[in-house]
Coordinates of C-alpha atoms in Angstrom, one line a residue:
X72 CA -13.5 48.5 20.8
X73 CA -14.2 50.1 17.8
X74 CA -17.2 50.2 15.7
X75 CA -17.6 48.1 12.5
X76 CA -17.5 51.6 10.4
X77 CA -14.5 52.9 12.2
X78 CA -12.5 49.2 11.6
X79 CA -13.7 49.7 7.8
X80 CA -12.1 52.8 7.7
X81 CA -8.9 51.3 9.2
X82 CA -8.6 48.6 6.8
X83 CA -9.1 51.5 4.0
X84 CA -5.6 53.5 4.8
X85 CA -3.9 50.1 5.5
X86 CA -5.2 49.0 1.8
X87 CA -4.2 53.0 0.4
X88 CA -1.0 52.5 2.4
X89 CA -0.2 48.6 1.1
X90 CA -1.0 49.7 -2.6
X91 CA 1.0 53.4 -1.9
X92 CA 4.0 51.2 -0.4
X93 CA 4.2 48.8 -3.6
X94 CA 4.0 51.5 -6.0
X95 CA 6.7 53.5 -4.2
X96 CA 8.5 50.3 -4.0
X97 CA 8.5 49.5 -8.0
X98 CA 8.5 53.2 -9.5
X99 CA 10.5 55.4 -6.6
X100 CA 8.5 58.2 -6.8
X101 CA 9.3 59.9 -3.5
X102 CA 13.2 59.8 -4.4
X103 CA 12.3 61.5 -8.0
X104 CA 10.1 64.1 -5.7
X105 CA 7.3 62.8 -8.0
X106 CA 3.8 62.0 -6.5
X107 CA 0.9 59.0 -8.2
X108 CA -1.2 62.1 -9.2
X109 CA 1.0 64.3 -10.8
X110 CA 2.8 61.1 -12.7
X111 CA -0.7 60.0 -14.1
X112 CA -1.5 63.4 -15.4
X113 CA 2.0 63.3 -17.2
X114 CA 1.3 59.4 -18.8
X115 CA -2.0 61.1 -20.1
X116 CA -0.6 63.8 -21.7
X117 CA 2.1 62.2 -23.0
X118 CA -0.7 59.7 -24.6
X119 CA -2.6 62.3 -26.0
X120 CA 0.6 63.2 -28.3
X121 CA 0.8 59.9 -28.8
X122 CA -2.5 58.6 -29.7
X123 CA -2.6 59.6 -33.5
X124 CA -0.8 56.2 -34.2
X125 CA -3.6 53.9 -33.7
X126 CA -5.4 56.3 -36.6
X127 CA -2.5 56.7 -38.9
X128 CA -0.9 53.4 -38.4
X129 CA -4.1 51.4 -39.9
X130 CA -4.5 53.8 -42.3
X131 CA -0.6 53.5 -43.4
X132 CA -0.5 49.3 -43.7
X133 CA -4.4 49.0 -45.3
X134 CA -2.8 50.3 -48.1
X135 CA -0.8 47.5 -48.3
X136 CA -3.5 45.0 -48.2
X137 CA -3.9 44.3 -44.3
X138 CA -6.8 44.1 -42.5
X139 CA -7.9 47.8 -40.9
X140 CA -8.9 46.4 -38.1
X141 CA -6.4 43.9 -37.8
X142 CA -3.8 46.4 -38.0
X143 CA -5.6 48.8 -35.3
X144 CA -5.4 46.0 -32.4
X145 CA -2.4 45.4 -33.4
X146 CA -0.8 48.6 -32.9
X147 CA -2.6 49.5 -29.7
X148 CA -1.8 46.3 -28.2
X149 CA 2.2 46.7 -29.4
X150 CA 1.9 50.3 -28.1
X151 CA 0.7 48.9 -24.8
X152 CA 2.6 46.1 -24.0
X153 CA 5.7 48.4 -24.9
X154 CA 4.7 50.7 -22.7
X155 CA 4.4 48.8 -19.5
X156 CA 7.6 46.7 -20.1
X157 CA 9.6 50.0 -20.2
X158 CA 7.4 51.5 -17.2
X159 CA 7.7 48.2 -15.0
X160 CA 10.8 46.4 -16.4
X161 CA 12.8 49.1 -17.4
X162 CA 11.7 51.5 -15.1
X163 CA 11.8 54.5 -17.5
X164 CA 9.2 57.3 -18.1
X165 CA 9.2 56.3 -21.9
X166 CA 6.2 55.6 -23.8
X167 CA 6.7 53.5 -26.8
X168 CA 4.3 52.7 -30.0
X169 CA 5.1 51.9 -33.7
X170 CA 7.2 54.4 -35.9
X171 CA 6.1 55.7 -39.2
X172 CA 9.0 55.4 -41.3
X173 CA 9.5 52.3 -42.0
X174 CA 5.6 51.6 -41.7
X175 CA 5.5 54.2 -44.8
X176 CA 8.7 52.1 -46.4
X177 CA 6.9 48.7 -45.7
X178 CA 3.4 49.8 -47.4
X179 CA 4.6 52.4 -50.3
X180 CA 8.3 50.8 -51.1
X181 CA 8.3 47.4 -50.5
X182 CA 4.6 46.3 -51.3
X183 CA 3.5 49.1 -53.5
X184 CA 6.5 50.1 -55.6
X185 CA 8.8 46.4 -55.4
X186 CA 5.4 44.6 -55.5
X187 CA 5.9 42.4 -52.9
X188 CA 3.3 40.8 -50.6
X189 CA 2.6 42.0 -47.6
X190 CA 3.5 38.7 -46.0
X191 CA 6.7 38.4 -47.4
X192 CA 7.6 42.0 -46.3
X193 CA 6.6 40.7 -42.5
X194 CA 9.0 38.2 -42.8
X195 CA 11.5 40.8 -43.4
X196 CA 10.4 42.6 -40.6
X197 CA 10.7 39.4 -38.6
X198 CA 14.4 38.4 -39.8
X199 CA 15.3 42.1 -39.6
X200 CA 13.9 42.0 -35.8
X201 CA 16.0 38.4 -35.3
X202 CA 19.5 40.6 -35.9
X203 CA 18.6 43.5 -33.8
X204 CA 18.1 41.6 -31.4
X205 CA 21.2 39.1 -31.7
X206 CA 22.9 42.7 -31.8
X207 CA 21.9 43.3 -28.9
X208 CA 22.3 40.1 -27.4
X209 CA 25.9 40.0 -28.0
X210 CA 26.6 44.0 -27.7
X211 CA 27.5 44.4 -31.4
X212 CA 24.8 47.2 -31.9
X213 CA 26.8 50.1 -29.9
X214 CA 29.5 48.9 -31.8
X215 CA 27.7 49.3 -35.0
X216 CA 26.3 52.5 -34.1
X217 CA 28.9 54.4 -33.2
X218 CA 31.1 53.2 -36.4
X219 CA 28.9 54.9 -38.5
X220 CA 29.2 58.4 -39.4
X221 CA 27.4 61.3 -37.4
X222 CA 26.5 63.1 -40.7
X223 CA 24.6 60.0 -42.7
X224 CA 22.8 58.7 -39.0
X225 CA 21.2 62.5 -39.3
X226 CA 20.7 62.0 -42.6
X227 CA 18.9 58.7 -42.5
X228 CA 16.4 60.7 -40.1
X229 CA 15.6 63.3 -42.0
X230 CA 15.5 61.4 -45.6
X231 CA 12.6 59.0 -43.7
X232 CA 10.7 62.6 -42.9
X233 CA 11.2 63.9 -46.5
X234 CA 9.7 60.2 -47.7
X235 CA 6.8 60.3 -45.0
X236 CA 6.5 64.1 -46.7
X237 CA 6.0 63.6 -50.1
X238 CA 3.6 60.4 -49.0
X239 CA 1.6 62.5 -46.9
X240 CA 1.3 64.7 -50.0
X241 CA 0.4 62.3 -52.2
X242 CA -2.1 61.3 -50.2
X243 CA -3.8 64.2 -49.9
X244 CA -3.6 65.2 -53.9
X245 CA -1.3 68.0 -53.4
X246 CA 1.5 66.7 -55.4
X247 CA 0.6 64.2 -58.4
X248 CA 2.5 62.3 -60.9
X249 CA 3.3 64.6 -64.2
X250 CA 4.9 63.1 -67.4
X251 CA 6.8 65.9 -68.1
X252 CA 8.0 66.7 -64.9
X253 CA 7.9 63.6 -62.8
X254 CA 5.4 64.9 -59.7
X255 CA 3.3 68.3 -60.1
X256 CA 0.9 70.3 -58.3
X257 CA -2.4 68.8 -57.5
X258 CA -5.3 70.5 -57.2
X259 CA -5.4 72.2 -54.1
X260 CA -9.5 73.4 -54.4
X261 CA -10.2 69.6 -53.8
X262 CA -11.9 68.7 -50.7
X263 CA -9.1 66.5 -49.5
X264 CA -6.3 68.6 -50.1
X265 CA -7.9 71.5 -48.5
X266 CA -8.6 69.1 -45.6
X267 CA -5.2 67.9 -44.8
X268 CA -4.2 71.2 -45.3
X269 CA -6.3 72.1 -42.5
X270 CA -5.0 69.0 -40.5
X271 CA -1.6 70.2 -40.9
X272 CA -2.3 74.0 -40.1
X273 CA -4.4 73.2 -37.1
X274 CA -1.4 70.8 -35.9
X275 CA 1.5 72.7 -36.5
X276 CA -0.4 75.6 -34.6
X277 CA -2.0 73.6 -31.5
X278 CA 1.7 72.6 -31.1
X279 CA 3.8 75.6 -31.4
X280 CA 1.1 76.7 -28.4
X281 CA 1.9 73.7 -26.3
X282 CA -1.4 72.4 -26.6
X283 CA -1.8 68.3 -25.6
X284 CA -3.1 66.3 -27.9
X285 CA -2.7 68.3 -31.1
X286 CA -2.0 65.6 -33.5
X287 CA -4.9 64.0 -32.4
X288 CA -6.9 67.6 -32.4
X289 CA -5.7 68.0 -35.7
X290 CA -7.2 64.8 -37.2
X291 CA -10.3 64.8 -35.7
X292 CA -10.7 68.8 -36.5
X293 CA -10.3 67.9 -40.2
X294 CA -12.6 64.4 -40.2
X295 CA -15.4 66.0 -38.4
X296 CA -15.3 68.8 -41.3
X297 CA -15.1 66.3 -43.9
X298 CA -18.0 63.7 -42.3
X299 CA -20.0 67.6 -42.6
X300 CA -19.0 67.8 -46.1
X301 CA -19.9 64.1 -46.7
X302 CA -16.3 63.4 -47.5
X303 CA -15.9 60.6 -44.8
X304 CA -18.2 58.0 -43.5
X305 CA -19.1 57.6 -39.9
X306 CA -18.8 54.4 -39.3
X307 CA -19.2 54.8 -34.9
X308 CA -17.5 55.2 -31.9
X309 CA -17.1 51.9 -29.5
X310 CA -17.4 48.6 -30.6
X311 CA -16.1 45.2 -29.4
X312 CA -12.5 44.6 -30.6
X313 CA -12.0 42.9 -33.3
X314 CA -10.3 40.2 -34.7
X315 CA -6.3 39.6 -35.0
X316 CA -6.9 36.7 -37.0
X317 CA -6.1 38.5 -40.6
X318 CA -3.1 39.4 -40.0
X319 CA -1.9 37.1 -37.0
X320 CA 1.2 34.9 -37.8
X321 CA 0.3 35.8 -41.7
X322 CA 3.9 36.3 -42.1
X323 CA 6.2 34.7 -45.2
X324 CA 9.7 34.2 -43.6
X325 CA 11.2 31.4 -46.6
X326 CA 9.7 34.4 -49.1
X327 CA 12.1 37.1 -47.5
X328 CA 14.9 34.6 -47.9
X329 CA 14.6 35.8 -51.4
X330 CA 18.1 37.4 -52.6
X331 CA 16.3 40.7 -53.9
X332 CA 15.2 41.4 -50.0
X333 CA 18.6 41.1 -48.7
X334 CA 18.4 45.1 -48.5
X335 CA 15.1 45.5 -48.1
X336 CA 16.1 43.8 -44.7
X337 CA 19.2 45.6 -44.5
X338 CA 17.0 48.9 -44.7
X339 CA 15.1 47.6 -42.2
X340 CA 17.5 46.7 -39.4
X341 CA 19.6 50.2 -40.1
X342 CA 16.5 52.2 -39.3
X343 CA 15.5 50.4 -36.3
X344 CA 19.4 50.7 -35.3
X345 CA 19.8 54.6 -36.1
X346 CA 16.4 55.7 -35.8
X347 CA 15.4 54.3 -32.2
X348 CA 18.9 54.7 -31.0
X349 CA 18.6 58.8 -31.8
X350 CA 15.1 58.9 -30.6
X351 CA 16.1 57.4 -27.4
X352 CA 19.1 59.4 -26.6
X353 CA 17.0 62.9 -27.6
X354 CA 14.2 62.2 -25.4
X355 CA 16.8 60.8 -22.4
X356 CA 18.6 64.3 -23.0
X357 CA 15.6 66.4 -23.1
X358 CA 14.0 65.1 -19.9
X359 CA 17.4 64.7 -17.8
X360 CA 17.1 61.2 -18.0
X361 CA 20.7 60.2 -18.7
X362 CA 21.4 58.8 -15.0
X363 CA 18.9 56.5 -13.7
X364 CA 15.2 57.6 -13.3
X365 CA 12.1 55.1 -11.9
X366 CA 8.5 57.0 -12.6
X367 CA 5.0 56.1 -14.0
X368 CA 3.9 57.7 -17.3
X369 CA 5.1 54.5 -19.4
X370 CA 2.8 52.3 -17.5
X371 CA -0.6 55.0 -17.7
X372 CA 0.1 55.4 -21.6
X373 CA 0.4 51.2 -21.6
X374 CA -3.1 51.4 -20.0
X375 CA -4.5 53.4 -22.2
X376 CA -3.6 52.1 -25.3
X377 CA -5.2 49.0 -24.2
X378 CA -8.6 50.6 -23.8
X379 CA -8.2 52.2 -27.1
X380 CA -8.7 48.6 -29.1
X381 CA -12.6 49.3 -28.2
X382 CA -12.5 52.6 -30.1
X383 CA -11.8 50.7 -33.7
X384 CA -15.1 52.2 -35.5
X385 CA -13.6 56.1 -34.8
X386 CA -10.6 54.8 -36.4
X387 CA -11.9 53.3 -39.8
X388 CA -13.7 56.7 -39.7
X389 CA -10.5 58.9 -39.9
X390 CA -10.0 59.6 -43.8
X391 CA -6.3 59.6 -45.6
X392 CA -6.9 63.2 -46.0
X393 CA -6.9 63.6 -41.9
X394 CA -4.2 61.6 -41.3
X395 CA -2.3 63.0 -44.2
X396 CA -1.7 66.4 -42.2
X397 CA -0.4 64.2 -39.6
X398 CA 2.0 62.4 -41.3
X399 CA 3.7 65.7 -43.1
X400 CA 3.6 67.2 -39.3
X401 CA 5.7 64.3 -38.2
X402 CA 7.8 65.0 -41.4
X403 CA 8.7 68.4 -40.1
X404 CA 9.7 67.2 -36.8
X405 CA 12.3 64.4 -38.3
X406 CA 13.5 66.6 -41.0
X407 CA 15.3 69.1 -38.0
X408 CA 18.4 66.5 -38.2
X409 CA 19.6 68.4 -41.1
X410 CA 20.5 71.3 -38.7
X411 CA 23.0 69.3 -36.9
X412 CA 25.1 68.3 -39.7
X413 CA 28.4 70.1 -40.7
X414 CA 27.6 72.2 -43.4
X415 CA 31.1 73.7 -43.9
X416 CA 32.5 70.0 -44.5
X417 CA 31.4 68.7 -47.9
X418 CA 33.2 65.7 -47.3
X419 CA 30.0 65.1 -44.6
X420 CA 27.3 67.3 -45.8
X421 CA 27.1 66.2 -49.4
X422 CA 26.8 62.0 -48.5
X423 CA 24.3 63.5 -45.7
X424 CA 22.1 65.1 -48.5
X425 CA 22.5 62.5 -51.0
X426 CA 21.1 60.0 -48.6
X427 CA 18.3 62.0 -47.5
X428 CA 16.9 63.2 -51.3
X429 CA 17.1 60.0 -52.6
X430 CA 15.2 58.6 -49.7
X431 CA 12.2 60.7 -51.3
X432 CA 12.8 60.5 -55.0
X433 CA 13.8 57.0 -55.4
X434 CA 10.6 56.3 -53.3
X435 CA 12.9 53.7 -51.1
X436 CA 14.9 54.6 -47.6
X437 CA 16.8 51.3 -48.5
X438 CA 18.3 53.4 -51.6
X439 CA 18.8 56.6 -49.6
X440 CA 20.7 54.8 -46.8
X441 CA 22.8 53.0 -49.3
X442 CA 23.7 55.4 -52.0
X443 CA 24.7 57.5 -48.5
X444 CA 26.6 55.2 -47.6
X445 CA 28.8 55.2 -51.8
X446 CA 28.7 58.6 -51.3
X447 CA 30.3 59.0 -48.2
X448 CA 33.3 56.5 -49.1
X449 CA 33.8 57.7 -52.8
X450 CA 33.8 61.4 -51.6
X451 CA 36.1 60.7 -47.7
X452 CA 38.9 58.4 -50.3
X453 CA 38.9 60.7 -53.4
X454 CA 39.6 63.5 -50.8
X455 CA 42.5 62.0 -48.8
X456 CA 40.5 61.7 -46.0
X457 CA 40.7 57.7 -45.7
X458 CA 40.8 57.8 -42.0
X459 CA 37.4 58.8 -41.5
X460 CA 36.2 55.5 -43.3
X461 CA 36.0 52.9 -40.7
X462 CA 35.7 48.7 -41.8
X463 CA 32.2 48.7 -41.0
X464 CA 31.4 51.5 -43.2
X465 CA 34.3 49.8 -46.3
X466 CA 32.1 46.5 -46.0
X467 CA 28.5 48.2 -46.0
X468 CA 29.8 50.5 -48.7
X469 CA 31.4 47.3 -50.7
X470 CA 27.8 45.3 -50.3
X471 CA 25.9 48.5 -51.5
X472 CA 27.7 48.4 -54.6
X473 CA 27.2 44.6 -55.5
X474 CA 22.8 45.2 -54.7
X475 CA 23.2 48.1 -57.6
X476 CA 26.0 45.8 -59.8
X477 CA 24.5 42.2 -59.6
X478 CA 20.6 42.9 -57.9

C-alpha cells in the first residue's frame, strides 16, 4: 500500500493531468504544436503592447467630462471580458481592448467641437452598436463592406491616424491655434512638448528594436521624468478599484435621436464596420490565422486586464503629455494605409486623400468619411467610370449630400 505522501503525489499528476486534459480539450494546443507555457509567455507579451490603453483611454474621454476612474474600470474590464470571449468562445489568439479613433472623435468632435454631452454621444455609441450588430445578425455587414471601395476603406484608416496626430499634437503644445494661419508651431522648449517628444522618440525606437512593451515603456519613461521635473503628480500605485457608478448606464439614447446625430452615428457605425473589419483581417493574415486556429494568448491578456483595475492611482498619474507620444505613435502605424492605395488612378487616389485630410482639418472623421464618399461619386461619374459606383455607395453618397444641404 502506499504511503499517504506517495498517494498525495498521485492525486497531484491526476489533478495536472485533469486540468492539462481540459485545457487541451478547449484551446488544442498539441494540434497547433503549441505548449501552456510557451502560450502564456505570448498572452503577456502581447499585453504588454497592449496595456497603454487603460492609460490613454481615461485620459482621452476625461476630457470629455467622464469620470477618470470611471473610464479606467471601464476599459480594463471591456478589454478583459473581450479577451476571454474571443480566447474561449471564439477560440482565437486575439486580444481585444478599445480603439482610439473614434474614442478621439467621441471626446474632441462630438463633445468638444459639436458641444454635445457626453451622454448623448453614448447613446450614439449605443444605437450605432444596435446596427452593427443587427448587421451582423442578418449578414448585411460583409455585404456592406465589400460594396465599398478599397481606396476610401484605406482611407478612412489613415484619415483617423492623421486626426489622432494632430490631437496628440495639440495635446502636447506642439501645434497651437494661429489667427493668421489656422494652427502654428508651439513652443517646443516647454516641458510638455519636450516630454511627449521623448514619449514618442523612446517608442518609435523601443519598437523598431522589437522590444515588448514599448508603448507602455514610452509612457512611463516620459511621466517618471516629468514627476522629477514636478510636471506630474504622483498620485500611487495600487488602490481598491473604484467606482463604475459615474458613468454606468449614464447614457442619453432619446438625445441621440436628435436629427443633427444622424451622422454622427453614421460615423460611428462606418468606423466600427471598416476599421475592425481591416484590423481583423491584418492581424489573421500576419499570424497565418486565416484557417481555423484554437490557442491561449486571448484568455492570459483577459486575465490581466482584470488585475489592472487595482492599478487606477498609476493611471491618473500618467500626464497628457506621456500619453500624447502614444497616441502620435499609434498615428504612424494607421497612417501606412495610404501605401496601399492606387496612386496612378486618380479616380481612387484623389476621393482616398480627400477623406483622409479632411478627417484632420475639419476636426470630424464623420466629415472625412462623407466628403470621401462625394468625392469618390462626383470624380468615378464625371469620368465615365459609372460602373465602379455600386447602390450602396449612390445612396450613402445621396444622404451625405442632404447632411451638408438641409443639416
Amino acid at each position: 500500500m502506499p504511503d499517504a505522501m506517495e498517494q498525495e503525489q498521485q492525486q497531484d499528476v491526476m489533478s495536472k493531468s485533469d486540468n492539462s486534459g481540459l485545457v487541451e480539450k478547449v484551446f488544442q494546443l498539441k494540434a497547433r504544436n503549441s505548449r501552456v507555457k510557451t502560450e502564456v509567455i505570448a498572452g503577456a507579451t502581447t499585453f504588454l503592447t497592449m496595456v497603454y490603453i487603460i492609460f490613454v483611454n481615461p485620459n482621452i474621454l476625461s476630457s470629455a467630462g467622464m469620470d477618470h476612474g470611471a473610464v479606467f474600470i471601464a476599459t480594463c474590464i471591456a478589454a478583459a471580458v473581450g479577451c476571454m470571449v474571443m480566447g474561449v468562445y471564439a477560440n482565437y489568439p486575439i486580444a481585444l481592448a478599445p480603439g482610439m479613433g473614434l474614442n478621439a472623435f467621441f471626446s474632441f468632435t462630438v463633445v468638444g467641437e459639436l458641444g454635445y454631452s457626453w451622454q448623448v454621444a453614448l447613446g450614439a455609441v449605443f444605437l450605432s452598436g444596435l446596427v452593427f450588430l443587427a448587421l451582423s445578425i442578418f449578414q448585411v455587414r460583409e455585404w456592406i463592406i465589400n460594396s465599398i471601395p478599397h481606396s476610401l476603406r484605406l482611407s478612412m484608416g489613415a484619415g483617423i491616424g492623421l486626426f489622432l496626430g494632430i490631437i496628440a499634437l495639440k495635446t502636447a503644445g506642439i501645434v497651437v491655434a494661429s489667427p493668421a494661419t489656422l494652427v502654428t508651431l508651439g513652443d517646443l522648449k516647454s516641458a510638455e512638448a519636450l516630454l511627449a517628444i521623448l514619449s514618442f522618440l523612446t517608442i518609435a525606437v523601443l519598437s523598431y528594436k522589437r522590444i515588448p512593451g514599448a508603448v507602455m515603456i514610452g509612457i512611463l519613461v516620459s511621466t517618471a521624468i516629468g514627476l522629477a521635473l514636478g510636471e506630474a503628480q504622483f498620485n500611487g500605485v495600487v488602490s481598491a478599484p473604484p467606482s463604475l457608478l459615474p458613468t454606468l448606464g449614464q447614457l442619453d439614447i432619446a438625445g441621440a435621436f436628435e436629427v443633427g446625430m444622424i451622422s454622427i452615428i453614421f460615423a460611428f457605425l462606418f468606423v466600427d464596420l471598416f476599421d475592425t473589419a481591416g484590423t481583423l483581417l491584418g492581424v489573421m493574415h500576419r499570424g497565418n490565422l486565416l484557417d481555423e486556429a484554437g490557442r491561449l494568448p486571448a484568455v492570459v491578456c483577459g486575465i490581466l486586464f482584470f488585475l489592472c483595475i487595482f492599478f487606477s492611482p498609476l493611471a491618473a498619474t500618467v500626464p497628457g503629455y506621456a500619453t500624447a507620444g502614444a497616441l502620435l505613435y499609434v498615428a504612424v502605424l494607421m497612417t501606412e494605409g495610404l501605401a496601399q492605395i492606387n496612386w496612378k488612378d486618380v479616380t481612387e487616389s484623389a476621393p482616398a486623400v480627400i477623406a483622409a485630410i479632411m478627417m484632420p482639418l475639419s476636426f470630424s472623421i464623420a466629415n472625412g468619411i462623407a466628403l470621401g464618399f462625394i468625392a469618390y461619386t462626383l470624380i468615378k461619374v464625371a469620368s465615365g467610370r459609372r460602373e465602379d459606383v455600386t447602390l450602396s455607395v449612390y445612396v450613402l453618397c445621396a444622404l451625405f449630400v442632404a447632411k451638408f444641404a438641409f443639416l
